[in-house]
């Protein structure tokens, strides 16, 4: 114990000398947390980076909390600090632009406490006694989860009861708090709404260090503020998430289009079936754009090859671009008999290229966890930890064909450098009281350019080139009067943020003044001036 204290004091003294802290470091030492306050360079380095691999910002220290009370202790200390200490929750660090980073403050590593505790006790992770494990309420059909828990863990735990959350992201190694601070979207969103529409209750540590429970009925202003709130109003320590009986298997289908309006007409038809009995609709509707040999290079799945080869040259693409509709139907072995007829009846109503139906069948877990398989492949080739200038934008339905002409068939040329997703959603499934901003139309599309920058001598793969294209797309939308909104937004100035929030800015600002008046939280979003 004495040695630990000595090491800590030594590390802090070194920090004071090397970085010239404005913070009185003894404030941090006095916290007395049950978890671990770490000055270990490896922890600091990890917290200074994210999936974007484009910005680095080193915090003063990293807190591995053992409880919500630890989180509250730190935030309360920062709130009372005379030194402008900031606090950023970090989920799994899968942001692109430093949203979970901070320099003059502490990063709270919300995920991974179990891993840390297991390593310290030299025990397997599954055996660590841990009050933060997901708790499933079978009869009530919800699960209580720690804010730093990863969705993959929630899935594993709920499946033990034959249940699973309703609304997903495409990738499950993201934290509950991280996706609920944005929205959390995937092909189920048209039917169930984003993940933020599937939350019953939250425990939140506000920017004043108070630990509050909130829901539609209780502290409702905080509840709505935090959902889609970009971490600005509080740190989610617990979420109560809606669950349903989990299907056993998934029929996963892809069909191709060469005509953009036929493609979007069918996508819009399919999402209009939300709320219909399950046999009469698909469970998941997404799609992607193929502007080059992307089918083969699409890292998100090897669906088309080698057993399902696609001869792109045999398909007459519209302006060199093809569109792929991706749909699934969930089923149980007991209902397997009717699944073929149900799918057949739905496919008959669509207008895709008849020879282009690609089908596969797999367990529900494997479908939900599909992107992780692609991650492992990329990691093995050293292609995961590279810069990711990802760009996500919501485009109103009325202008999606202008977007197609101006972006897919013009700005992007014939190179993609990664998957380009496109799928529509129903605004009615989004709660307008939350903090998230979407276009002002009943139906809007997500367009996601999930591109990796490579230093391979080809200018069109370079980080600068891809970032420039992202800016070109934003400029194109502004000049064409397309009222698009960034998803997972990133801006450099408050003026741009005010523009992003539009009518919602006044409310967003008011909520900030109420719940984090000293601007302590999530300063990496660069919305409000950090504390001084
Ligand atoms: P972090 O990057 O750690 O944090 C994001 C923000 O949330 C930060 O501002 C942070 O301070 C704040 N925050 C983190 N935890 C908390 C908390 N407990 N309480 C309050 N604030 C908190 N998004 C989708 O919607 N759908 C997808 O299909 C999808 N797929 C993705 C696939 C990959 C490979 C990647 C890298 C990202 C994907 N995303 C997707 C985006 C993802 O949802 C966001 O980047 C999300 O923020 C990542 O979660 P995280 O836990 O890593 O958050």
Short mmCIF file of C-alpha atoms in Angstrom, two decimals, residues 1-349:
data_model
loop_
_atom_site.label_atom_id
_atom_site.label_comp_id
_atom_site.label_asym_id
_atom_site.label_seq_id
_atom_site.Cartn_x
_atom_site.Cartn_y
_atom_site.Cartn_z
CA UNK A 1 0.00 0.00 0.00
CA UNK A 2 2.77 2.40 1.05
CA UNK A 3 4.73 1.49 -2.09
CA UNK A 4 1.67 2.23 -4.24
CA UNK A 5 1.23 5.63 -2.68
CA UNK A 6 4.90 6.37 -3.23
CA UNK A 7 4.70 5.34 -6.90
CA UNK A 8 1.60 7.47 -7.38
CA UNK A 9 3.17 10.54 -5.79
CA UNK A 10 6.28 9.98 -7.85
CA UNK A 11 4.23 9.72 -11.07
CA UNK A 12 2.32 12.87 -10.24
CA UNK A 13 5.47 14.83 -9.43
CA UNK A 14 6.86 13.73 -12.79
CA UNK A 15 3.69 14.91 -14.50
CA UNK A 16 3.91 18.30 -12.84
CA UNK A 17 7.45 18.72 -14.07
CA UNK A 18 6.91 17.42 -17.58
CA UNK A 19 3.53 18.88 -18.46
CA UNK A 20 3.24 21.85 -16.21
CA UNK A 21 -0.20 20.94 -14.87
CA UNK A 22 -2.74 23.57 -14.08
CA UNK A 23 -4.49 21.08 -11.82
CA UNK A 24 -3.48 20.55 -8.22
CA UNK A 25 -2.68 16.82 -8.42
CA UNK A 26 -3.36 16.20 -4.74
CA UNK A 27 -7.04 16.76 -5.61
CA UNK A 28 -6.88 13.51 -7.52
CA UNK A 29 -5.08 11.65 -4.77
CA UNK A 30 -7.70 12.65 -2.22
CA UNK A 31 -10.49 11.02 -4.21
CA UNK A 32 -10.35 7.74 -2.31
CA UNK A 33 -12.01 5.59 -4.97
CA UNK A 34 -12.68 1.85 -4.65
CA UNK A 35 -11.50 1.29 -8.21
CA UNK A 36 -8.14 2.42 -9.48
CA UNK A 37 -6.84 5.86 -10.34
CA UNK A 38 -4.04 5.18 -12.76
CA UNK A 39 -1.10 7.28 -13.95
CA UNK A 40 0.39 4.30 -15.75
CA UNK A 41 1.72 5.49 -19.12
CA UNK A 42 0.13 2.48 -20.84
CA UNK A 43 -3.32 3.43 -19.49
CA UNK A 44 -2.79 7.08 -20.39
CA UNK A 45 -1.65 6.16 -23.91
CA UNK A 46 -4.67 3.91 -24.46
CA UNK A 47 -7.07 6.63 -23.30
CA UNK A 48 -5.40 9.15 -25.58
CA UNK A 49 -6.36 7.35 -28.80
CA UNK A 50 -9.55 6.18 -30.48
CA UNK A 51 -10.70 4.13 -33.47
CA UNK A 52 -10.33 7.16 -35.75
CA UNK A 53 -6.57 7.00 -35.17
CA UNK A 54 -6.37 10.64 -36.21
CA UNK A 55 -6.15 12.61 -32.95
CA UNK A 56 -4.18 11.98 -29.81
CA UNK A 57 -4.80 13.77 -26.51
CA UNK A 58 -3.26 12.54 -23.28
CA UNK A 59 -5.31 12.84 -20.08
CA UNK A 60 -3.67 13.55 -16.71
CA UNK A 61 -4.90 10.25 -15.32
CA UNK A 62 -7.28 7.39 -15.97
CA UNK A 63 -9.92 6.18 -13.55
CA UNK A 64 -10.99 2.54 -13.65
CA UNK A 65 -14.16 2.84 -11.55
CA UNK A 66 -15.41 -0.03 -9.41
CA UNK A 67 -18.86 1.54 -9.01
CA UNK A 68 -21.14 4.42 -9.94
CA UNK A 69 -20.08 6.03 -6.64
CA UNK A 70 -16.48 6.18 -7.91
CA UNK A 71 -17.69 8.03 -11.00
CA UNK A 72 -19.68 10.43 -8.82
CA UNK A 73 -16.69 11.04 -6.52
CA UNK A 74 -14.49 12.06 -9.42
CA UNK A 75 -17.06 14.29 -11.09
CA UNK A 76 -17.92 15.96 -7.77
CA UNK A 77 -14.22 16.67 -7.20
CA UNK A 78 -13.92 18.15 -10.69
CA UNK A 79 -17.05 20.25 -10.13
CA UNK A 80 -15.57 21.67 -6.95
CA UNK A 81 -12.08 22.06 -8.35
CA UNK A 82 -10.59 25.51 -8.76
CA UNK A 83 -8.34 24.16 -11.49
CA UNK A 84 -10.69 23.51 -14.37
CA UNK A 85 -10.48 19.75 -14.26
CA UNK A 86 -12.47 17.97 -17.00
CA UNK A 87 -13.84 14.42 -16.99
CA UNK A 88 -14.54 12.26 -20.05
CA UNK A 89 -16.22 8.89 -19.92
CA UNK A 90 -14.68 6.49 -22.40
CA UNK A 91 -16.67 3.45 -23.46
CA UNK A 92 -14.75 1.34 -25.93
CA UNK A 93 -12.99 4.30 -27.55
CA UNK A 94 -14.64 3.67 -30.92
CA UNK A 95 -15.18 7.32 -31.71
CA UNK A 96 -13.52 8.83 -34.74
CA UNK A 97 -12.60 12.36 -33.75
CA UNK A 98 -11.42 12.31 -30.14
CA UNK A 99 -14.93 12.56 -28.65
CA UNK A 100 -13.92 10.59 -25.54
CA UNK A 101 -10.56 12.30 -25.05
CA UNK A 102 -9.48 15.09 -22.74
CA UNK A 103 -6.18 16.78 -21.94
CA UNK A 104 -6.60 18.79 -18.78
CA UNK A 105 -8.54 16.11 -17.00
CA UNK A 106 -9.28 12.49 -16.25
CA UNK A 107 -10.63 9.83 -18.59
CA UNK A 108 -12.95 7.32 -16.93
CA UNK A 109 -12.45 3.93 -18.56
CA UNK A 110 -16.04 2.72 -18.27
CA UNK A 111 -15.35 -0.61 -19.98
CA UNK A 112 -12.89 -3.25 -18.95
CA UNK A 113 -13.05 -3.12 -15.14
CA UNK A 114 -13.75 -6.86 -15.08
CA UNK A 115 -10.73 -7.49 -17.30
CA UNK A 116 -8.57 -5.36 -15.01
CA UNK A 117 -9.85 -7.06 -11.85
CA UNK A 118 -9.34 -10.51 -13.41
CA UNK A 119 -5.76 -9.68 -14.32
CA UNK A 120 -5.06 -8.35 -10.81
CA UNK A 121 -6.50 -11.50 -9.22
CA UNK A 122 -4.99 -13.81 -11.87
CA UNK A 123 -8.47 -15.24 -12.47
CA UNK A 124 -10.47 -15.88 -15.66
CA UNK A 125 -12.82 -12.95 -16.41
CA UNK A 126 -15.95 -15.12 -16.11
CA UNK A 127 -15.05 -15.98 -12.52
CA UNK A 128 -14.65 -12.44 -11.26
CA UNK A 129 -17.36 -11.62 -8.72
CA UNK A 130 -18.80 -8.48 -10.10
CA UNK A 131 -21.95 -6.58 -9.23
CA UNK A 132 -21.78 -4.85 -12.62
CA UNK A 133 -22.73 -7.92 -14.68
CA UNK A 134 -25.95 -7.52 -16.71
CA UNK A 135 -29.01 -8.47 -14.66
CA UNK A 136 -31.86 -9.96 -16.67
CA UNK A 137 -35.47 -9.43 -15.57
CA UNK A 138 -37.22 -12.19 -17.53
CA UNK A 139 -40.83 -11.42 -16.64
CA UNK A 140 -40.45 -7.67 -16.97
CA UNK A 141 -38.54 -8.08 -20.25
CA UNK A 142 -35.65 -5.77 -19.52
CA UNK A 143 -31.99 -6.02 -18.57
CA UNK A 144 -30.02 -3.75 -16.24
CA UNK A 145 -26.50 -3.10 -17.49
CA UNK A 146 -23.45 -1.13 -16.37
CA UNK A 147 -22.87 1.90 -18.64
CA UNK A 148 -19.47 0.64 -19.74
CA UNK A 149 -20.69 -2.85 -20.63
CA UNK A 150 -20.22 -3.90 -24.25
CA UNK A 151 -23.28 -4.89 -26.27
CA UNK A 152 -21.71 -8.28 -27.02
CA UNK A 153 -21.73 -9.04 -23.27
CA UNK A 154 -25.35 -7.96 -22.97
CA UNK A 155 -26.22 -10.33 -25.80
CA UNK A 156 -24.34 -13.25 -24.23
CA UNK A 157 -25.97 -12.69 -20.84
CA UNK A 158 -29.55 -12.22 -22.13
CA UNK A 159 -29.28 -15.25 -24.44
CA UNK A 160 -28.81 -17.43 -21.37
CA UNK A 161 -32.49 -16.62 -20.73
CA UNK A 162 -33.53 -16.98 -24.38
CA UNK A 163 -33.91 -13.20 -24.62
CA UNK A 164 -32.07 -10.38 -26.42
CA UNK A 165 -32.28 -6.59 -26.91
CA UNK A 166 -34.47 -5.47 -29.80
CA UNK A 167 -32.39 -2.74 -31.39
CA UNK A 168 -28.75 -3.11 -32.38
CA UNK A 169 -25.69 -1.57 -33.95
CA UNK A 170 -23.93 -3.48 -36.73
CA UNK A 171 -20.95 -4.02 -34.44
CA UNK A 172 -21.26 -5.21 -30.85
CA UNK A 173 -17.91 -4.20 -29.35
CA UNK A 174 -19.29 -0.78 -28.46
CA UNK A 175 -20.36 0.29 -24.99
CA UNK A 176 -23.90 0.92 -23.81
CA UNK A 177 -23.01 4.48 -22.73
CA UNK A 178 -21.20 5.20 -26.00
CA UNK A 179 -24.04 4.21 -28.33
CA UNK A 180 -26.78 5.68 -26.11
CA UNK A 181 -24.90 9.00 -26.20
CA UNK A 182 -25.38 8.97 -29.98
CA UNK A 183 -28.43 6.88 -30.99
CA UNK A 184 -27.35 3.33 -31.84
CA UNK A 185 -28.67 2.36 -35.25
CA UNK A 186 -28.77 -0.64 -37.55
CA UNK A 187 -31.16 -2.49 -39.84
CA UNK A 188 -33.70 -3.00 -37.01
CA UNK A 189 -34.11 0.76 -36.46
CA UNK A 190 -36.96 1.11 -38.98
CA UNK A 191 -39.04 -1.23 -36.82
CA UNK A 192 -37.88 -0.75 -33.23
CA UNK A 193 -36.35 2.71 -33.40
CA UNK A 194 -32.72 3.41 -32.46
CA UNK A 195 -31.28 1.98 -29.25
CA UNK A 196 -32.15 5.23 -27.45
CA UNK A 197 -35.84 4.46 -28.11
CA UNK A 198 -35.50 1.15 -26.26
CA UNK A 199 -34.37 2.34 -22.82
CA UNK A 200 -36.66 2.29 -19.77
CA UNK A 201 -34.45 3.91 -17.17
CA UNK A 202 -30.94 5.24 -16.56
CA UNK A 203 -28.63 5.96 -13.63
CA UNK A 204 -26.63 9.06 -14.46
CA UNK A 205 -23.87 11.04 -12.74
CA UNK A 206 -24.50 14.65 -13.72
CA UNK A 207 -21.80 17.26 -14.20
CA UNK A 208 -22.40 18.31 -10.58
CA UNK A 209 -21.47 14.84 -9.35
CA UNK A 210 -25.01 13.83 -8.35
CA UNK A 211 -26.01 10.21 -9.02
CA UNK A 212 -29.62 10.26 -10.21
CA UNK A 213 -32.07 7.69 -11.54
CA UNK A 214 -34.09 8.98 -14.46
CA UNK A 215 -36.83 7.74 -16.78
CA UNK A 216 -39.89 9.09 -18.62
CA UNK A 217 -41.54 9.51 -15.22
CA UNK A 218 -38.64 10.46 -12.97
CA UNK A 219 -36.15 13.28 -13.70
CA UNK A 220 -37.47 13.10 -17.24
CA UNK A 221 -35.57 16.17 -18.48
CA UNK A 222 -32.27 14.48 -17.61
CA UNK A 223 -33.42 11.19 -19.16
CA UNK A 224 -34.24 12.77 -22.52
CA UNK A 225 -31.17 15.02 -22.41
CA UNK A 226 -28.74 12.14 -21.90
CA UNK A 227 -30.16 9.96 -24.71
CA UNK A 228 -28.32 11.09 -27.82
CA UNK A 229 -26.69 13.77 -25.62
CA UNK A 230 -23.08 13.23 -26.78
CA UNK A 231 -22.00 12.77 -23.15
CA UNK A 232 -22.76 16.43 -22.37
CA UNK A 233 -25.19 16.08 -19.47
CA UNK A 234 -24.06 13.13 -17.44
CA UNK A 235 -22.27 9.81 -17.34
CA UNK A 236 -24.53 6.78 -17.75
CA UNK A 237 -23.66 4.23 -15.09
CA UNK A 238 -26.68 1.95 -15.56
CA UNK A 239 -29.20 1.48 -18.35
CA UNK A 240 -32.39 -0.58 -18.27
CA UNK A 241 -32.84 -1.91 -21.79
CA UNK A 242 -35.89 -3.53 -23.42
CA UNK A 243 -35.50 -7.18 -24.43
CA UNK A 244 -37.60 -9.73 -26.31
CA UNK A 245 -37.49 -13.47 -27.04
CA UNK A 246 -34.40 -14.13 -29.14
CA UNK A 247 -34.85 -15.93 -32.45
CA UNK A 248 -32.64 -18.93 -33.10
CA UNK A 249 -31.68 -18.36 -36.70
CA UNK A 250 -31.49 -15.73 -39.41
CA UNK A 251 -32.03 -15.95 -43.15
CA UNK A 252 -29.77 -13.26 -44.60
CA UNK A 253 -30.44 -12.10 -48.15
CA UNK A 254 -28.77 -9.69 -50.54
CA UNK A 255 -30.16 -8.57 -53.88
CA UNK A 256 -28.71 -6.12 -56.39
CA UNK A 257 -30.07 -3.11 -58.25
CA UNK A 258 -28.58 -1.08 -61.04
CA UNK A 259 -31.28 1.56 -60.78
CA UNK A 260 -31.12 3.87 -57.76
CA UNK A 261 -34.78 4.84 -57.70
CA UNK A 262 -35.88 1.17 -57.86
CA UNK A 263 -33.51 0.46 -54.97
CA UNK A 264 -34.75 3.29 -52.73
CA UNK A 265 -38.40 2.65 -53.65
CA UNK A 266 -38.03 -0.93 -52.42
CA UNK A 267 -36.15 0.10 -49.26
CA UNK A 268 -38.86 2.65 -48.46
CA UNK A 269 -41.59 0.08 -49.11
CA UNK A 270 -39.90 -2.40 -46.77
CA UNK A 271 -39.56 0.07 -43.92
CA UNK A 272 -43.20 1.14 -44.37
CA UNK A 273 -44.06 -2.38 -43.12
CA UNK A 274 -42.87 -1.54 -39.59
CA UNK A 275 -45.33 -2.65 -36.95
CA UNK A 276 -46.81 -5.34 -39.23
CA UNK A 277 -46.94 -8.88 -37.82
CA UNK A 278 -43.52 -10.51 -38.17
CA UNK A 279 -44.45 -12.88 -41.05
CA UNK A 280 -45.36 -9.90 -43.21
CA UNK A 281 -42.14 -7.89 -42.95
CA UNK A 282 -38.40 -8.34 -42.79
CA UNK A 283 -36.63 -7.90 -39.43
CA UNK A 284 -33.69 -5.93 -40.73
CA UNK A 285 -33.33 -3.60 -43.74
CA UNK A 286 -29.99 -2.12 -44.77
CA UNK A 287 -28.14 -1.63 -48.03
CA UNK A 288 -24.89 -0.52 -49.52
CA UNK A 289 -23.44 1.16 -52.55
CA UNK A 290 -20.91 -0.46 -54.84
CA UNK A 291 -18.98 2.14 -56.80
CA UNK A 292 -16.06 -0.09 -57.72
CA UNK A 293 -14.92 -3.62 -57.06
CA UNK A 294 -16.33 -3.06 -53.54
CA UNK A 295 -18.23 -6.34 -53.46
CA UNK A 296 -14.98 -8.18 -53.33
CA UNK A 297 -13.21 -5.66 -51.13
CA UNK A 298 -16.04 -5.13 -48.69
CA UNK A 299 -14.42 -6.05 -45.38
CA UNK A 300 -17.71 -6.20 -43.55
CA UNK A 301 -18.40 -9.67 -44.89
CA UNK A 302 -17.22 -12.19 -47.39
CA UNK A 303 -20.85 -12.96 -48.13
CA UNK A 304 -20.48 -13.04 -51.90
CA UNK A 305 -17.40 -15.15 -52.14
CA UNK A 306 -16.13 -17.70 -52.79
CA UNK A 307 -19.29 -19.87 -52.77
CA UNK A 308 -21.42 -16.98 -53.98
CA UNK A 309 -19.38 -15.40 -56.76
CA UNK A 310 -20.73 -12.27 -58.39
CA UNK A 311 -19.79 -11.41 -61.93
CA UNK A 312 -20.06 -7.63 -61.69
CA UNK A 313 -19.20 -7.20 -65.34
CA UNK A 314 -22.32 -9.16 -66.25
CA UNK A 315 -24.53 -6.57 -64.56
CA UNK A 316 -25.28 -3.36 -66.35
CA UNK A 317 -24.70 -0.75 -63.64
CA UNK A 318 -26.34 2.68 -63.69
CA UNK A 319 -23.48 5.18 -64.12
CA UNK A 320 -21.02 2.51 -62.98
CA UNK A 321 -22.76 2.19 -59.61
CA UNK A 322 -24.62 -0.79 -58.16
CA UNK A 323 -26.80 -0.92 -55.05
CA UNK A 324 -27.23 -3.87 -52.75
CA UNK A 325 -30.30 -4.34 -50.58
CA UNK A 326 -29.58 -6.36 -47.46
CA UNK A 327 -32.49 -7.92 -45.56
CA UNK A 328 -32.98 -10.60 -42.96
CA UNK A 329 -35.72 -12.70 -41.52
CA UNK A 330 -35.46 -14.16 -38.04
CA UNK A 331 -36.94 -17.56 -37.29
CA UNK A 332 -36.97 -20.48 -34.90
CA UNK A 333 -36.49 -24.08 -35.87
CA UNK A 334 -40.16 -24.65 -34.98
CA UNK A 335 -41.30 -22.10 -37.58
CA UNK A 336 -38.73 -23.05 -40.24
CA UNK A 337 -41.39 -24.56 -42.48
CA UNK A 338 -43.10 -21.28 -43.30
CA UNK A 339 -40.03 -19.09 -43.61
CA UNK A 340 -39.41 -19.82 -47.30
CA UNK A 341 -42.96 -18.87 -48.26
CA UNK A 342 -42.85 -15.69 -46.20
CA UNK A 343 -39.61 -14.61 -47.82
CA UNK A 344 -40.83 -15.55 -51.27
CA UNK A 345 -43.99 -13.47 -50.82
CA UNK A 346 -41.99 -10.40 -49.77
CA UNK A 347 -39.34 -10.75 -52.48
CA UNK A 348 -42.07 -10.92 -55.12
CA UNK A 349 -42.98 -7.35 -54.30
#
